[in-house]
């Protein structure tokens, strides 16, 4: 009962925030997605400031999460909805905050028009980024109601397979007609436009290095 009450409270606070009506009503307050953002290559993940922090582990199960998305009026694409219901989609058992980093494939150093998803992931890992938990996708959707119109953010995550076996990753989007969580091709050889922006976390090694650096600075 307590979990249900908490879910309903969260849902009431987020009521209809994702719907097309509310997005259009708040259009003047919403930022437009940057179209000519400088694509300066990133040297190290530690040089990149956190873009956003989200909370995970706030839902007891898939049904509570699904109810919150529905109550908020967030649309869910077919493939996204399918992988959220798969047994391999898991929720954190512990409430915690996760720092997210939004970077484009071009900022990771790719200079062609498109790049393979596997290559983008490999390059991100080389620079010190890590893949996010799948839960980050729906949690970001529920905690990012002021997403700029025209922005599509690919969640850098391990793909989850549909019932038919197709690998899918999540995309948190605002196409202008409402806020939505959609799925897209998560196969290693998927061709991704380099202007596309990904959401990563910092790798454990990078986070540990940052912690040691902070301690060292305090001591000196």
mmCIF file of C-alpha atoms in Angstrom, residues 10 14 18 52 54-59 61-70 72 74-77 79-81 83-85 89-92 100 132-145 147 153-158 160 168-173 179-183 199:
data_model
loop_
_atom_site.group_PDB
_atom_site.id
_atom_site.type_symbol
_atom_site.label_atom_id
_atom_site.label_comp_id
_atom_site.label_asym_id
_atom_site.label_seq_id
_atom_site.Cartn_x
_atom_site.Cartn_y
_atom_site.Cartn_z
ATOM 1 C CA UNK A 10 4.651 10.917 -7.887
ATOM 2 C CA UNK A 14 3.765 14.752 -12.873
ATOM 3 C CA UNK A 18 4.286 14.829 -21.147
ATOM 4 C CA UNK A 52 21.787 16.336 -15.545
ATOM 5 C CA UNK A 54 18.381 11.797 -12.193
ATOM 6 C CA UNK A 55 17.107 9.568 -9.437
ATOM 7 C CA UNK A 56 16.736 5.841 -9.981
ATOM 8 C CA UNK A 57 15.420 3.068 -7.759
ATOM 9 C CA UNK A 58 12.228 5.005 -7.030
ATOM 10 C CA UNK A 59 9.822 2.355 -8.335
ATOM 11 C CA UNK A 61 8.423 -2.776 -10.119
ATOM 12 C CA UNK A 62 7.633 -2.311 -13.796
ATOM 13 C CA UNK A 63 3.925 -1.785 -13.136
ATOM 14 C CA UNK A 64 4.582 1.178 -10.823
ATOM 15 C CA UNK A 65 6.921 2.711 -13.406
ATOM 16 C CA UNK A 66 4.445 2.117 -16.219
ATOM 17 C CA UNK A 67 1.616 3.690 -14.203
ATOM 18 C CA UNK A 68 3.736 6.789 -13.538
ATOM 19 C CA UNK A 69 4.541 7.193 -17.244
ATOM 20 C CA UNK A 70 0.872 6.773 -18.102
ATOM 21 C CA UNK A 72 2.224 11.799 -16.669
ATOM 22 C CA UNK A 74 4.199 10.301 -21.530
ATOM 23 C CA UNK A 75 3.844 8.476 -24.815
ATOM 24 C CA UNK A 76 5.778 5.240 -25.233
ATOM 25 C CA UNK A 77 6.675 3.793 -28.617
ATOM 26 C CA UNK A 79 9.425 -1.175 -29.211
ATOM 27 C CA UNK A 80 10.200 0.900 -26.094
ATOM 28 C CA UNK A 81 7.101 -0.416 -24.369
ATOM 29 C CA UNK A 83 11.529 -3.877 -23.887
ATOM 30 C CA UNK A 84 10.350 -2.178 -20.678
ATOM 31 C CA UNK A 85 8.154 -5.220 -20.114
ATOM 32 C CA UNK A 89 14.746 -4.772 -18.060
ATOM 33 C CA UNK A 90 15.488 -4.312 -14.373
ATOM 34 C CA UNK A 91 14.993 -1.557 -11.814
ATOM 35 C CA UNK A 92 17.510 -0.615 -9.147
ATOM 36 C CA UNK A 100 24.389 11.947 -16.788
ATOM 37 C CA UNK A 132 23.815 3.813 -18.396
ATOM 38 C CA UNK A 133 21.391 1.370 -16.820
ATOM 39 C CA UNK A 134 18.276 0.847 -18.944
ATOM 40 C CA UNK A 135 16.197 2.348 -16.107
ATOM 41 C CA UNK A 136 17.765 5.728 -16.860
ATOM 42 C CA UNK A 137 15.643 6.019 -20.027
ATOM 43 C CA UNK A 138 12.168 6.057 -18.441
ATOM 44 C CA UNK A 139 13.449 7.850 -15.338
ATOM 45 C CA UNK A 140 14.907 10.629 -17.493
ATOM 46 C CA UNK A 141 11.605 10.867 -19.355
ATOM 47 C CA UNK A 142 9.781 11.381 -16.054
ATOM 48 C CA UNK A 143 12.334 13.895 -14.744
ATOM 49 C CA UNK A 144 12.893 15.974 -17.897
ATOM 50 C CA UNK A 145 9.625 17.737 -18.630
ATOM 51 C CA UNK A 147 13.106 19.033 -22.777
ATOM 52 C CA UNK A 153 18.607 11.832 -26.734
ATOM 53 C CA UNK A 154 19.851 8.296 -27.299
ATOM 54 C CA UNK A 155 20.431 6.425 -24.050
ATOM 55 C CA UNK A 156 23.875 4.836 -24.190
ATOM 56 C CA UNK A 157 22.875 1.439 -22.801
ATOM 57 C CA UNK A 158 23.207 -2.254 -23.405
ATOM 58 C CA UNK A 160 17.494 -5.210 -24.702
ATOM 59 C CA UNK A 168 16.603 -2.082 -28.946
ATOM 60 C CA UNK A 169 17.948 0.945 -27.089
ATOM 61 C CA UNK A 170 15.907 3.869 -25.755
ATOM 62 C CA UNK A 171 15.549 7.445 -26.969
ATOM 63 C CA UNK A 172 14.094 10.274 -24.861
ATOM 64 C CA UNK A 173 12.501 12.704 -27.288
ATOM 65 C CA UNK A 179 7.198 14.105 -24.758
ATOM 66 C CA UNK A 180 7.890 10.500 -25.653
ATOM 67 C CA UNK A 181 10.087 7.492 -24.925
ATOM 68 C CA UNK A 182 10.864 5.535 -28.062
ATOM 69 C CA UNK A 183 13.042 2.606 -29.045
ATOM 70 C CA UNK A 199 23.417 10.055 -22.695
#
